[in-house]
JSON list of C-alpha atoms in Angstrom, two decimals:
[
{"chain": "X", "resi": 1, "resn": "UNK", "atom": "CA", "xyz": [3.62, -6.46, -18.87]},
{"chain": "X", "resi": 2, "resn": "UNK", "atom": "CA", "xyz": [0.26, -5.60, -18.18]},
{"chain": "X", "resi": 3, "resn": "UNK", "atom": "CA", "xyz": [-0.73, -2.06, -18.02]},
{"chain": "X", "resi": 4, "resn": "UNK", "atom": "CA", "xyz": [-4.05, -0.05, -17.15]},
{"chain": "X", "resi": 5, "resn": "UNK", "atom": "CA", "xyz": [-5.50, 1.32, -20.38]},
{"chain": "X", "resi": 6, "resn": "UNK", "atom": "CA", "xyz": [-4.11, 4.65, -21.66]},
{"chain": "X", "resi": 7, "resn": "UNK", "atom": "CA", "xyz": [-0.99, 4.29, -19.48]},
{"chain": "X", "resi": 8, "resn": "UNK", "atom": "CA", "xyz": [2.30, 4.35, -21.37]},
{"chain": "X", "resi": 9, "resn": "UNK", "atom": "CA", "xyz": [4.50, 1.21, -20.87]},
{"chain": "X", "resi": 10, "resn": "UNK", "atom": "CA", "xyz": [6.79, 3.45, -18.77]},
{"chain": "X", "resi": 11, "resn": "UNK", "atom": "CA", "xyz": [4.15, 4.71, -16.39]},
{"chain": "X", "resi": 12, "resn": "UNK", "atom": "CA", "xyz": [2.88, 1.14, -16.13]},
{"chain": "X", "resi": 13, "resn": "UNK", "atom": "CA", "xyz": [6.15, -0.21, -14.98]},
{"chain": "X", "resi": 14, "resn": "UNK", "atom": "CA", "xyz": [6.58, 2.89, -12.77]},
{"chain": "X", "resi": 15, "resn": "UNK", "atom": "CA", "xyz": [3.20, 2.11, -11.19]},
{"chain": "X", "resi": 16, "resn": "UNK", "atom": "CA", "xyz": [4.18, -1.74, -10.46]},
{"chain": "X", "resi": 17, "resn": "UNK", "atom": "CA", "xyz": [7.54, -1.18, -9.18]},
{"chain": "X", "resi": 18, "resn": "UNK", "atom": "CA", "xyz": [6.35, 1.96, -7.06]},
{"chain": "X", "resi": 19, "resn": "UNK", "atom": "CA", "xyz": [3.65, -0.24, -5.43]},
{"chain": "X", "resi": 20, "resn": "UNK", "atom": "CA", "xyz": [6.27, -3.10, -4.94]},
{"chain": "X", "resi": 21, "resn": "UNK", "atom": "CA", "xyz": [8.65, -0.75, -3.15]},
{"chain": "X", "resi": 22, "resn": "UNK", "atom": "CA", "xyz": [6.26, 0.71, -1.03]},
{"chain": "X", "resi": 23, "resn": "UNK", "atom": "CA", "xyz": [4.77, -2.69, 0.09]},
{"chain": "X", "resi": 24, "resn": "UNK", "atom": "CA", "xyz": [8.33, -3.78, 0.91]},
{"chain": "X", "resi": 25, "resn": "UNK", "atom": "CA", "xyz": [8.79, -6.48, -1.74]},
{"chain": "X", "resi": 26, "resn": "UNK", "atom": "CA", "xyz": [12.56, -5.31, -2.09]},
{"chain": "X", "resi": 27, "resn": "UNK", "atom": "CA", "xyz": [13.33, -4.88, 1.62]},
{"chain": "X", "resi": 28, "resn": "UNK", "atom": "CA", "xyz": [15.02, -8.41, 1.85]},
{"chain": "X", "resi": 29, "resn": "UNK", "atom": "CA", "xyz": [16.15, -9.27, -1.51]},
{"chain": "X", "resi": 30, "resn": "UNK", "atom": "CA", "xyz": [17.37, -5.75, -3.12]},
{"chain": "X", "resi": 31, "resn": "UNK", "atom": "CA", "xyz": [16.16, -4.01, -5.87]},
{"chain": "X", "resi": 32, "resn": "UNK", "atom": "CA", "xyz": [16.91, -5.74, -9.48]},
{"chain": "X", "resi": 33, "resn": "UNK", "atom": "CA", "xyz": [19.18, -4.62, -11.96]},
{"chain": "X", "resi": 34, "resn": "UNK", "atom": "CA", "xyz": [17.89, -2.97, -14.97]},
{"chain": "X", "resi": 35, "resn": "UNK", "atom": "CA", "xyz": [18.55, -6.22, -17.11]},
{"chain": "X", "resi": 36, "resn": "UNK", "atom": "CA", "xyz": [16.47, -8.15, -14.58]},
{"chain": "X", "resi": 37, "resn": "UNK", "atom": "CA", "xyz": [13.80, -5.77, -14.60]},
{"chain": "X", "resi": 38, "resn": "UNK", "atom": "CA", "xyz": [13.42, -5.80, -18.49]},
{"chain": "X", "resi": 39, "resn": "UNK", "atom": "CA", "xyz": [13.59, -9.61, -18.37]},
{"chain": "X", "resi": 40, "resn": "UNK", "atom": "CA", "xyz": [10.87, -9.92, -15.48]},
{"chain": "X", "resi": 41, "resn": "UNK", "atom": "CA", "xyz": [8.51, -7.37, -17.04]},
{"chain": "X", "resi": 42, "resn": "UNK", "atom": "CA", "xyz": [9.14, -7.87, -20.78]},
{"chain": "X", "resi": 43, "resn": "UNK", "atom": "CA", "xyz": [10.02, -4.43, -21.20]},
{"chain": "X", "resi": 44, "resn": "UNK", "atom": "CA", "xyz": [12.86, -2.78, -23.11]},
{"chain": "X", "resi": 45, "resn": "UNK", "atom": "CA", "xyz": [16.10, -1.38, -21.63]},
{"chain": "X", "resi": 46, "resn": "UNK", "atom": "CA", "xyz": [14.70, 2.10, -22.51]},
{"chain": "X", "resi": 47, "resn": "UNK", "atom": "CA", "xyz": [11.52, 1.89, -20.92]},
{"chain": "X", "resi": 48, "resn": "UNK", "atom": "CA", "xyz": [13.16, 0.10, -17.61]},
{"chain": "X", "resi": 49, "resn": "UNK", "atom": "CA", "xyz": [15.72, 2.95, -17.47]},
{"chain": "X", "resi": 50, "resn": "UNK", "atom": "CA", "xyz": [13.12, 5.60, -17.68]},
{"chain": "X", "resi": 51, "resn": "UNK", "atom": "CA", "xyz": [10.96, 3.96, -15.26]},
{"chain": "X", "resi": 52, "resn": "UNK", "atom": "CA", "xyz": [13.88, 3.78, -12.65]},
{"chain": "X", "resi": 53, "resn": "UNK", "atom": "CA", "xyz": [14.62, 7.55, -13.47]},
{"chain": "X", "resi": 54, "resn": "UNK", "atom": "CA", "xyz": [10.90, 8.40, -12.58]},
{"chain": "X", "resi": 55, "resn": "UNK", "atom": "CA", "xyz": [11.05, 6.33, -9.25]},
{"chain": "X", "resi": 56, "resn": "UNK", "atom": "CA", "xyz": [14.50, 8.03, -8.45]},
{"chain": "X", "resi": 57, "resn": "UNK", "atom": "CA", "xyz": [12.83, 11.52, -8.80]},
{"chain": "X", "resi": 58, "resn": "UNK", "atom": "CA", "xyz": [10.17, 10.54, -6.59]},
{"chain": "X", "resi": 59, "resn": "UNK", "atom": "CA", "xyz": [12.71, 9.49, -3.71]},
{"chain": "X", "resi": 60, "resn": "UNK", "atom": "CA", "xyz": [11.90, 5.94, -3.89]},
{"chain": "X", "resi": 61, "resn": "UNK", "atom": "CA", "xyz": [15.41, 4.77, -5.35]},
{"chain": "X", "resi": 62, "resn": "UNK", "atom": "CA", "xyz": [18.96, 6.06, -5.90]},
{"chain": "X", "resi": 63, "resn": "UNK", "atom": "CA", "xyz": [22.04, 4.96, -7.45]},
{"chain": "X", "resi": 64, "resn": "UNK", "atom": "CA", "xyz": [24.94, 4.30, -5.13]},
{"chain": "X", "resi": 65, "resn": "UNK", "atom": "CA", "xyz": [28.43, 3.40, -6.00]},
{"chain": "X", "resi": 66, "resn": "UNK", "atom": "CA", "xyz": [29.49, -0.38, -5.73]},
{"chain": "X", "resi": 67, "resn": "UNK", "atom": "CA", "xyz": [25.78, -0.94, -4.79]},
{"chain": "X", "resi": 68, "resn": "UNK", "atom": "CA", "xyz": [23.71, -0.07, -7.78]},
{"chain": "X", "resi": 69, "resn": "UNK", "atom": "CA", "xyz": [20.16, 0.82, -7.52]},
{"chain": "X", "resi": 70, "resn": "UNK", "atom": "CA", "xyz": [18.84, 0.81, -4.00]},
{"chain": "X", "resi": 71, "resn": "UNK", "atom": "CA", "xyz": [15.56, 1.52, -2.29]},
{"chain": "X", "resi": 72, "resn": "UNK", "atom": "CA", "xyz": [15.85, 4.47, -0.20]},
{"chain": "X", "resi": 73, "resn": "UNK", "atom": "CA", "xyz": [14.47, 4.65, 3.32]},
{"chain": "X", "resi": 74, "resn": "UNK", "atom": "CA", "xyz": [10.67, 5.94, 3.55]},
{"chain": "X", "resi": 75, "resn": "UNK", "atom": "CA", "xyz": [11.83, 8.93, 5.50]},
{"chain": "X", "resi": 76, "resn": "UNK", "atom": "CA", "xyz": [13.67, 10.12, 1.68]},
{"chain": "X", "resi": 77, "resn": "UNK", "atom": "CA", "xyz": [10.49, 9.41, -0.14]},
{"chain": "X", "resi": 78, "resn": "UNK", "atom": "CA", "xyz": [8.70, 12.50, -1.73]},
{"chain": "X", "resi": 79, "resn": "UNK", "atom": "CA", "xyz": [5.52, 12.47, 0.36]},
{"chain": "X", "resi": 80, "resn": "UNK", "atom": "CA", "xyz": [4.11, 15.42, -1.75]},
{"chain": "X", "resi": 81, "resn": "UNK", "atom": "CA", "xyz": [4.27, 13.25, -4.98]},
{"chain": "X", "resi": 82, "resn": "UNK", "atom": "CA", "xyz": [0.64, 12.12, -5.87]},
{"chain": "X", "resi": 83, "resn": "UNK", "atom": "CA", "xyz": [1.60, 8.66, -6.69]},
{"chain": "X", "resi": 84, "resn": "UNK", "atom": "CA", "xyz": [3.85, 8.01, -3.71]},
{"chain": "X", "resi": 85, "resn": "UNK", "atom": "CA", "xyz": [1.04, 9.24, -1.21]},
{"chain": "X", "resi": 86, "resn": "UNK", "atom": "CA", "xyz": [-1.27, 7.06, -3.08]},
{"chain": "X", "resi": 87, "resn": "UNK", "atom": "CA", "xyz": [0.60, 3.99, -2.91]},
{"chain": "X", "resi": 88, "resn": "UNK", "atom": "CA", "xyz": [1.28, 4.92, 0.92]},
{"chain": "X", "resi": 89, "resn": "UNK", "atom": "CA", "xyz": [-2.28, 5.42, 1.74]},
{"chain": "X", "resi": 90, "resn": "UNK", "atom": "CA", "xyz": [-3.27, 2.28, -0.09]},
{"chain": "X", "resi": 91, "resn": "UNK", "atom": "CA", "xyz": [-0.57, 0.06, 1.44]},
{"chain": "X", "resi": 92, "resn": "UNK", "atom": "CA", "xyz": [-2.49, -1.70, 4.34]},
{"chain": "X", "resi": 93, "resn": "UNK", "atom": "CA", "xyz": [-4.55, 1.54, 4.51]},
{"chain": "X", "resi": 94, "resn": "UNK", "atom": "CA", "xyz": [-2.70, 3.64, 7.09]},
{"chain": "X", "resi": 95, "resn": "UNK", "atom": "CA", "xyz": [-5.03, 5.68, 9.45]},
{"chain": "X", "resi": 96, "resn": "UNK", "atom": "CA", "xyz": [-1.93, 7.24, 10.98]},
{"chain": "X", "resi": 97, "resn": "UNK", "atom": "CA", "xyz": [-0.78, 8.57, 7.47]},
{"chain": "X", "resi": 98, "resn": "UNK", "atom": "CA", "xyz": [-4.38, 9.51, 6.64]},
{"chain": "X", "resi": 99, "resn": "UNK", "atom": "CA", "xyz": [-4.53, 11.75, 9.88]},
{"chain": "X", "resi": 100, "resn": "UNK", "atom": "CA", "xyz": [-0.93, 13.36, 8.93]},
{"chain": "X", "resi": 101, "resn": "UNK", "atom": "CA", "xyz": [-2.35, 14.24, 5.51]},
{"chain": "X", "resi": 102, "resn": "UNK", "atom": "CA", "xyz": [-5.61, 15.67, 7.16]},
{"chain": "X", "resi": 103, "resn": "UNK", "atom": "CA", "xyz": [-3.48, 17.78, 9.58]},
{"chain": "X", "resi": 104, "resn": "UNK", "atom": "CA", "xyz": [-1.67, 19.45, 6.72]},
{"chain": "X", "resi": 105, "resn": "UNK", "atom": "CA", "xyz": [-5.02, 20.09, 4.92]},
{"chain": "X", "resi": 106, "resn": "UNK", "atom": "CA", "xyz": [-5.90, 22.05, 8.03]},
{"chain": "X", "resi": 107, "resn": "UNK", "atom": "CA", "xyz": [-2.93, 24.23, 7.14]},
{"chain": "X", "resi": 108, "resn": "UNK", "atom": "CA", "xyz": [-3.67, 24.50, 3.47]},
{"chain": "X", "resi": 109, "resn": "UNK", "atom": "CA", "xyz": [-7.51, 24.59, 2.82]},
{"chain": "X", "resi": 110, "resn": "UNK", "atom": "CA", "xyz": [-8.76, 27.06, 5.22]},
{"chain": "X", "resi": 111, "resn": "UNK", "atom": "CA", "xyz": [-6.15, 29.44, 3.96]},
{"chain": "X", "resi": 112, "resn": "UNK", "atom": "CA", "xyz": [-7.34, 28.74, 0.53]},
{"chain": "X", "resi": 113, "resn": "UNK", "atom": "CA", "xyz": [-10.73, 29.53, 1.19]},
{"chain": "X", "resi": 114, "resn": "UNK", "atom": "CA", "xyz": [-9.73, 32.68, 2.54]},
{"chain": "X", "resi": 115, "resn": "UNK", "atom": "CA", "xyz": [-7.88, 33.51, -0.55]},
{"chain": "X", "resi": 116, "resn": "UNK", "atom": "CA", "xyz": [-10.52, 32.67, -2.76]},
{"chain": "X", "resi": 117, "resn": "UNK", "atom": "CA", "xyz": [-12.84, 34.93, -0.97]},
{"chain": "X", "resi": 118, "resn": "UNK", "atom": "CA", "xyz": [-10.49, 37.63, -1.56]},
{"chain": "X", "resi": 119, "resn": "UNK", "atom": "CA", "xyz": [-9.28, 36.79, -5.14]},
{"chain": "X", "resi": 120, "resn": "UNK", "atom": "CA", "xyz": [-11.71, 34.79, -6.92]},
{"chain": "X", "resi": 121, "resn": "UNK", "atom": "CA", "xyz": [-13.10, 36.05, -10.33]},
{"chain": "X", "resi": 122, "resn": "UNK", "atom": "CA", "xyz": [-16.56, 35.22, -11.54]},
{"chain": "X", "resi": 123, "resn": "UNK", "atom": "CA", "xyz": [-15.20, 32.04, -13.47]},
{"chain": "X", "resi": 124, "resn": "UNK", "atom": "CA", "xyz": [-13.66, 30.90, -10.17]},
{"chain": "X", "resi": 125, "resn": "UNK", "atom": "CA", "xyz": [-16.74, 31.49, -8.25]},
{"chain": "X", "resi": 126, "resn": "UNK", "atom": "CA", "xyz": [-19.02, 29.77, -10.85]},
{"chain": "X", "resi": 127, "resn": "UNK", "atom": "CA", "xyz": [-16.59, 26.71, -10.52]},
{"chain": "X", "resi": 128, "resn": "UNK", "atom": "CA", "xyz": [-17.26, 26.44, -6.80]},
{"chain": "X", "resi": 129, "resn": "UNK", "atom": "CA", "xyz": [-20.98, 26.95, -7.40]},
{"chain": "X", "resi": 130, "resn": "UNK", "atom": "CA", "xyz": [-20.86, 24.21, -9.99]},
{"chain": "X", "resi": 131, "resn": "UNK", "atom": "CA", "xyz": [-19.12, 22.03, -7.48]},
{"chain": "X", "resi": 132, "resn": "UNK", "atom": "CA", "xyz": [-21.77, 22.60, -4.88]},
{"chain": "X", "resi": 133, "resn": "UNK", "atom": "CA", "xyz": [-24.41, 21.93, -7.45]},
{"chain": "X", "resi": 134, "resn": "UNK", "atom": "CA", "xyz": [-22.80, 18.45, -8.11]},
{"chain": "X", "resi": 135, "resn": "UNK", "atom": "CA", "xyz": [-22.56, 17.62, -4.40]},
{"chain": "X", "resi": 136, "resn": "UNK", "atom": "CA", "xyz": [-26.65, 18.40, -4.26]},
{"chain": "X", "resi": 137, "resn": "UNK", "atom": "CA", "xyz": [-26.94, 16.52, -7.60]},
{"chain": "X", "resi": 138, "resn": "UNK", "atom": "CA", "xyz": [-25.12, 13.38, -5.95]},
{"chain": "X", "resi": 139, "resn": "UNK", "atom": "CA", "xyz": [-27.13, 13.55, -2.87]},
{"chain": "X", "resi": 140, "resn": "UNK", "atom": "CA", "xyz": [-30.30, 12.78, -5.42]},
{"chain": "X", "resi": 141, "resn": "UNK", "atom": "CA", "xyz": [-28.52, 10.00, -7.02]},
{"chain": "X", "resi": 142, "resn": "UNK", "atom": "CA", "xyz": [-27.62, 12.11, -10.07]},
{"chain": "X", "resi": 143, "resn": "UNK", "atom": "CA", "xyz": [-23.90, 12.45, -9.68]},
{"chain": "X", "resi": 144, "resn": "UNK", "atom": "CA", "xyz": [-20.95, 10.71, -8.22]},
{"chain": "X", "resi": 145, "resn": "UNK", "atom": "CA", "xyz": [-20.47, 11.86, -4.44]},
{"chain": "X", "resi": 146, "resn": "UNK", "atom": "CA", "xyz": [-16.66, 11.49, -4.42]},
{"chain": "X", "resi": 147, "resn": "UNK", "atom": "CA", "xyz": [-15.84, 13.20, -7.69]},
{"chain": "X", "resi": 148, "resn": "UNK", "atom": "CA", "xyz": [-18.46, 15.95, -6.76]},
{"chain": "X", "resi": 149, "resn": "UNK", "atom": "CA", "xyz": [-16.77, 16.44, -3.34]},
{"chain": "X", "resi": 150, "resn": "UNK", "atom": "CA", "xyz": [-13.39, 16.75, -4.92]},
{"chain": "X", "resi": 151, "resn": "UNK", "atom": "CA", "xyz": [-14.59, 18.99, -7.58]},
{"chain": "X", "resi": 152, "resn": "UNK", "atom": "CA", "xyz": [-15.64, 21.48, -4.85]},
{"chain": "X", "resi": 153, "resn": "UNK", "atom": "CA", "xyz": [-12.38, 21.46, -2.98]},
{"chain": "X", "resi": 154, "resn": "UNK", "atom": "CA", "xyz": [-10.33, 21.73, -6.14]},
{"chain": "X", "resi": 155, "resn": "UNK", "atom": "CA", "xyz": [-12.30, 24.51, -7.44]},
{"chain": "X", "resi": 156, "resn": "UNK", "atom": "CA", "xyz": [-11.59, 26.49, -4.22]},
{"chain": "X", "resi": 157, "resn": "UNK", "atom": "CA", "xyz": [-7.83, 25.85, -4.70]},
{"chain": "X", "resi": 158, "resn": "UNK", "atom": "CA", "xyz": [-8.04, 27.15, -8.34]},
{"chain": "X", "resi": 159, "resn": "UNK", "atom": "CA", "xyz": [-9.93, 30.12, -7.22]},
{"chain": "X", "resi": 160, "resn": "UNK", "atom": "CA", "xyz": [-7.28, 31.66, -5.05]},
{"chain": "X", "resi": 161, "resn": "UNK", "atom": "CA", "xyz": [-5.53, 32.65, -8.15]},
{"chain": "X", "resi": 162, "resn": "UNK", "atom": "CA", "xyz": [-2.19, 31.53, -6.38]},
{"chain": "X", "resi": 163, "resn": "UNK", "atom": "CA", "xyz": [-0.03, 29.35, -8.53]},
{"chain": "X", "resi": 164, "resn": "UNK", "atom": "CA", "xyz": [1.17, 27.34, -5.57]},
{"chain": "X", "resi": 165, "resn": "UNK", "atom": "CA", "xyz": [-2.32, 26.36, -4.28]},
{"chain": "X", "resi": 166, "resn": "UNK", "atom": "CA", "xyz": [-3.09, 25.32, -7.95]},
{"chain": "X", "resi": 167, "resn": "UNK", "atom": "CA", "xyz": [-0.02, 22.92, -7.94]},
{"chain": "X", "resi": 168, "resn": "UNK", "atom": "CA", "xyz": [-1.53, 21.18, -5.17]},
{"chain": "X", "resi": 169, "resn": "UNK", "atom": "CA", "xyz": [-4.51, 19.86, -7.19]},
{"chain": "X", "resi": 170, "resn": "UNK", "atom": "CA", "xyz": [-3.26, 16.42, -8.02]},
{"chain": "X", "resi": 171, "resn": "UNK", "atom": "CA", "xyz": [-1.92, 15.96, -4.47]},
{"chain": "X", "resi": 172, "resn": "UNK", "atom": "CA", "xyz": [-5.27, 16.79, -2.83]},
{"chain": "X", "resi": 173, "resn": "UNK", "atom": "CA", "xyz": [-7.33, 14.95, -5.33]},
{"chain": "X", "resi": 174, "resn": "UNK", "atom": "CA", "xyz": [-5.27, 11.87, -4.72]},
{"chain": "X", "resi": 175, "resn": "UNK", "atom": "CA", "xyz": [-5.52, 12.00, -1.02]},
{"chain": "X", "resi": 176, "resn": "UNK", "atom": "CA", "xyz": [-9.37, 13.08, -0.85]},
{"chain": "X", "resi": 177, "resn": "UNK", "atom": "CA", "xyz": [-10.35, 10.10, -2.72]},
{"chain": "X", "resi": 178, "resn": "UNK", "atom": "CA", "xyz": [-8.93, 7.75, 0.01]},
{"chain": "X", "resi": 179, "resn": "UNK", "atom": "CA", "xyz": [-9.81, 10.10, 2.56]},
{"chain": "X", "resi": 180, "resn": "UNK", "atom": "CA", "xyz": [-13.43, 10.74, 1.50]},
{"chain": "X", "resi": 181, "resn": "UNK", "atom": "CA", "xyz": [-14.24, 7.09, 0.90]},
{"chain": "X", "resi": 182, "resn": "UNK", "atom": "CA", "xyz": [-12.91, 6.25, 4.42]},
{"chain": "X", "resi": 183, "resn": "UNK", "atom": "CA", "xyz": [-14.91, 9.25, 6.16]},
{"chain": "X", "resi": 184, "resn": "UNK", "atom": "CA", "xyz": [-17.95, 8.40, 4.34]},
{"chain": "X", "resi": 185, "resn": "UNK", "atom": "CA", "xyz": [-17.89, 4.78, 5.26]},
{"chain": "X", "resi": 186, "resn": "UNK", "atom": "CA", "xyz": [-17.40, 5.85, 8.95]},
{"chain": "X", "resi": 187, "resn": "UNK", "atom": "CA", "xyz": [-20.49, 8.13, 9.00]},
{"chain": "X", "resi": 188, "resn": "UNK", "atom": "CA", "xyz": [-22.51, 5.94, 6.59]},
{"chain": "X", "resi": 189, "resn": "UNK", "atom": "CA", "xyz": [-23.56, 9.14, 4.40]},
{"chain": "X", "resi": 190, "resn": "UNK", "atom": "CA", "xyz": [-21.89, 11.80, 1.95]},
{"chain": "X", "resi": 191, "resn": "UNK", "atom": "CA", "xyz": [-20.35, 15.06, 2.85]},
{"chain": "X", "resi": 192, "resn": "UNK", "atom": "CA", "xyz": [-22.34, 17.56, 4.66]},
{"chain": "X", "resi": 193, "resn": "UNK", "atom": "CA", "xyz": [-23.79, 19.90, 2.01]},
{"chain": "X", "resi": 194, "resn": "UNK", "atom": "CA", "xyz": [-24.93, 22.42, 4.42]},
{"chain": "X", "resi": 195, "resn": "UNK", "atom": "CA", "xyz": [-21.25, 22.59, 5.90]},
{"chain": "X", "resi": 196, "resn": "UNK", "atom": "CA", "xyz": [-19.99, 23.03, 2.09]},
{"chain": "X", "resi": 197, "resn": "UNK", "atom": "CA", "xyz": [-22.66, 25.73, 1.43]},
{"chain": "X", "resi": 198, "resn": "UNK", "atom": "CA", "xyz": [-21.34, 27.58, 4.21]},
{"chain": "X", "resi": 199, "resn": "UNK", "atom": "CA", "xyz": [-17.87, 27.76, 2.85]},
{"chain": "X", "resi": 200, "resn": "UNK", "atom": "CA", "xyz": [-19.10, 28.38, -0.80]},
{"chain": "X", "resi": 201, "resn": "UNK", "atom": "CA", "xyz": [-21.42, 31.26, 0.50]},
{"chain": "X", "resi": 202, "resn": "UNK", "atom": "CA", "xyz": [-18.70, 33.02, 2.50]},
{"chain": "X", "resi": 203, "resn": "UNK", "atom": "CA", "xyz": [-16.30, 32.95, -0.51]},
{"chain": "X", "resi": 204, "resn": "UNK", "atom": "CA", "xyz": [-19.12, 34.22, -2.61]},
{"chain": "X", "resi": 205, "resn": "UNK", "atom": "CA", "xyz": [-19.95, 37.09, 0.13]},
{"chain": "X", "resi": 206, "resn": "UNK", "atom": "CA", "xyz": [-15.90, 37.89, 0.24]},
{"chain": "X", "resi": 207, "resn": "UNK", "atom": "CA", "xyz": [-16.09, 37.02, 3.79]},
{"chain": "X", "resi": 208, "resn": "UNK", "atom": "CA", "xyz": [-12.60, 35.65, 4.28]},
{"chain": "X", "resi": 209, "resn": "UNK", "atom": "CA", "xyz": [-12.66, 34.89, 7.79]},
{"chain": "X", "resi": 210, "resn": "UNK", "atom": "CA", "xyz": [-15.97, 33.13, 7.66]},
{"chain": "X", "resi": 211, "resn": "UNK", "atom": "CA", "xyz": [-15.02, 31.20, 4.51]},
{"chain": "X", "resi": 212, "resn": "UNK", "atom": "CA", "xyz": [-11.61, 29.92, 6.56]},
{"chain": "X", "resi": 213, "resn": "UNK", "atom": "CA", "xyz": [-13.49, 29.04, 9.66]},
{"chain": "X", "resi": 214, "resn": "UNK", "atom": "CA", "xyz": [-16.28, 27.04, 7.91]},
{"chain": "X", "resi": 215, "resn": "UNK", "atom": "CA", "xyz": [-13.64, 25.38, 5.87]},
{"chain": "X", "resi": 216, "resn": "UNK", "atom": "CA", "xyz": [-11.68, 24.50, 9.16]},
{"chain": "X", "resi": 217, "resn": "UNK", "atom": "CA", "xyz": [-14.91, 22.99, 10.29]},
{"chain": "X", "resi": 218, "resn": "UNK", "atom": "CA", "xyz": [-15.23, 20.59, 7.73]},
{"chain": "X", "resi": 219, "resn": "UNK", "atom": "CA", "xyz": [-11.60, 19.37, 7.96]},
{"chain": "X", "resi": 220, "resn": "UNK", "atom": "CA", "xyz": [-11.65, 19.19, 11.84]},
{"chain": "X", "resi": 221, "resn": "UNK", "atom": "CA", "xyz": [-14.77, 16.87, 11.51]},
{"chain": "X", "resi": 222, "resn": "UNK", "atom": "CA", "xyz": [-12.82, 14.59, 9.29]},
{"chain": "X", "resi": 223, "resn": "UNK", "atom": "CA", "xyz": [-9.64, 14.32, 11.58]},
{"chain": "X", "resi": 224, "resn": "UNK", "atom": "CA", "xyz": [-11.88, 13.84, 14.44]},
{"chain": "X", "resi": 225, "resn": "UNK", "atom": "CA", "xyz": [-13.51, 10.76, 12.62]},
{"chain": "X", "resi": 226, "resn": "UNK", "atom": "CA", "xyz": [-10.07, 9.56, 11.58]},
{"chain": "X", "resi": 227, "resn": "UNK", "atom": "CA", "xyz": [-8.66, 9.75, 15.22]},
{"chain": "X", "resi": 228, "resn": "UNK", "atom": "CA", "xyz": [-11.76, 8.52, 16.73]},
{"chain": "X", "resi": 229, "resn": "UNK", "atom": "CA", "xyz": [-11.17, 5.32, 14.54]},
{"chain": "X", "resi": 230, "resn": "UNK", "atom": "CA", "xyz": [-7.41, 4.82, 14.96]},
{"chain": "X", "resi": 231, "resn": "UNK", "atom": "CA", "xyz": [-6.12, 1.75, 16.99]},
{"chain": "X", "resi": 232, "resn": "UNK", "atom": "CA", "xyz": [-4.44, 4.01, 19.43]},
{"chain": "X", "resi": 233, "resn": "UNK", "atom": "CA", "xyz": [-7.38, 6.11, 20.04]},
{"chain": "X", "resi": 234, "resn": "UNK", "atom": "CA", "xyz": [-9.45, 3.01, 20.66]},
{"chain": "X", "resi": 235, "resn": "UNK", "atom": "CA", "xyz": [-6.65, 1.50, 23.22]},
{"chain": "X", "resi": 236, "resn": "UNK", "atom": "CA", "xyz": [-6.55, 4.79, 24.99]},
{"chain": "X", "resi": 237, "resn": "UNK", "atom": "CA", "xyz": [-10.32, 4.67, 25.59]},
{"chain": "X", "resi": 238, "resn": "UNK", "atom": "CA", "xyz": [-10.19, 0.95, 26.86]},
{"chain": "X", "resi": 239, "resn": "UNK", "atom": "CA", "xyz": [-7.78, 2.20, 29.31]},
{"chain": "X", "resi": 240, "resn": "UNK", "atom": "CA", "xyz": [-9.56, 4.75, 30.51]},
{"chain": "X", "resi": 241, "resn": "UNK", "atom": "CA", "xyz": [-12.59, 2.45, 30.83]},
{"chain": "X", "resi": 242, "resn": "UNK", "atom": "CA", "xyz": [-10.45, -0.11, 32.91]}
]
């Protein structure tokens, strides 16, 4: 069984099975038994059993009397699990799902920016400054634009001093990696540094309302790009022109 460097055998199996479930590989044939999985992937029963437990915790599988382990309907999957979200976003790339996630960001990140303006300590503010410096360096080819942009947004979640926002780190990180790659490809450029500067300056100035509004503007811009690129939007535009 092949695994990415640094991943345990169990997580390597979780990765392969998770991708297979999300892409519908078991929709017709049913989910294999523990023994079949062990034979197919060359993994021990212990590794196989643990992988199935992890996928069950993510809502992808369940054990049913007289039916064994079965794949759960998509509506039962844990959409807030970073792995599940990544597999879904990578599955035939879904603009609808990306739009859904971006709409959720509208309910999270502007409020996080406002909280950061109120609660951030000096260390938190410095992380936000550092993220912005990285974005500027990336514009000069001295850093990676994707990781710099993500670092800025994650720094704001941390600066809220709210443990629930901090728990969203991995979720936001996962989705932003796909979202930013997509929107940058549409725009043909990296994220707007002046827009991010507006957010940072408002937070540092302790202006919660301005910080929230500036962050909202960034996310609305992303959402509009996604909606404009979606097939339904294109179809609607064609109908209007007819």
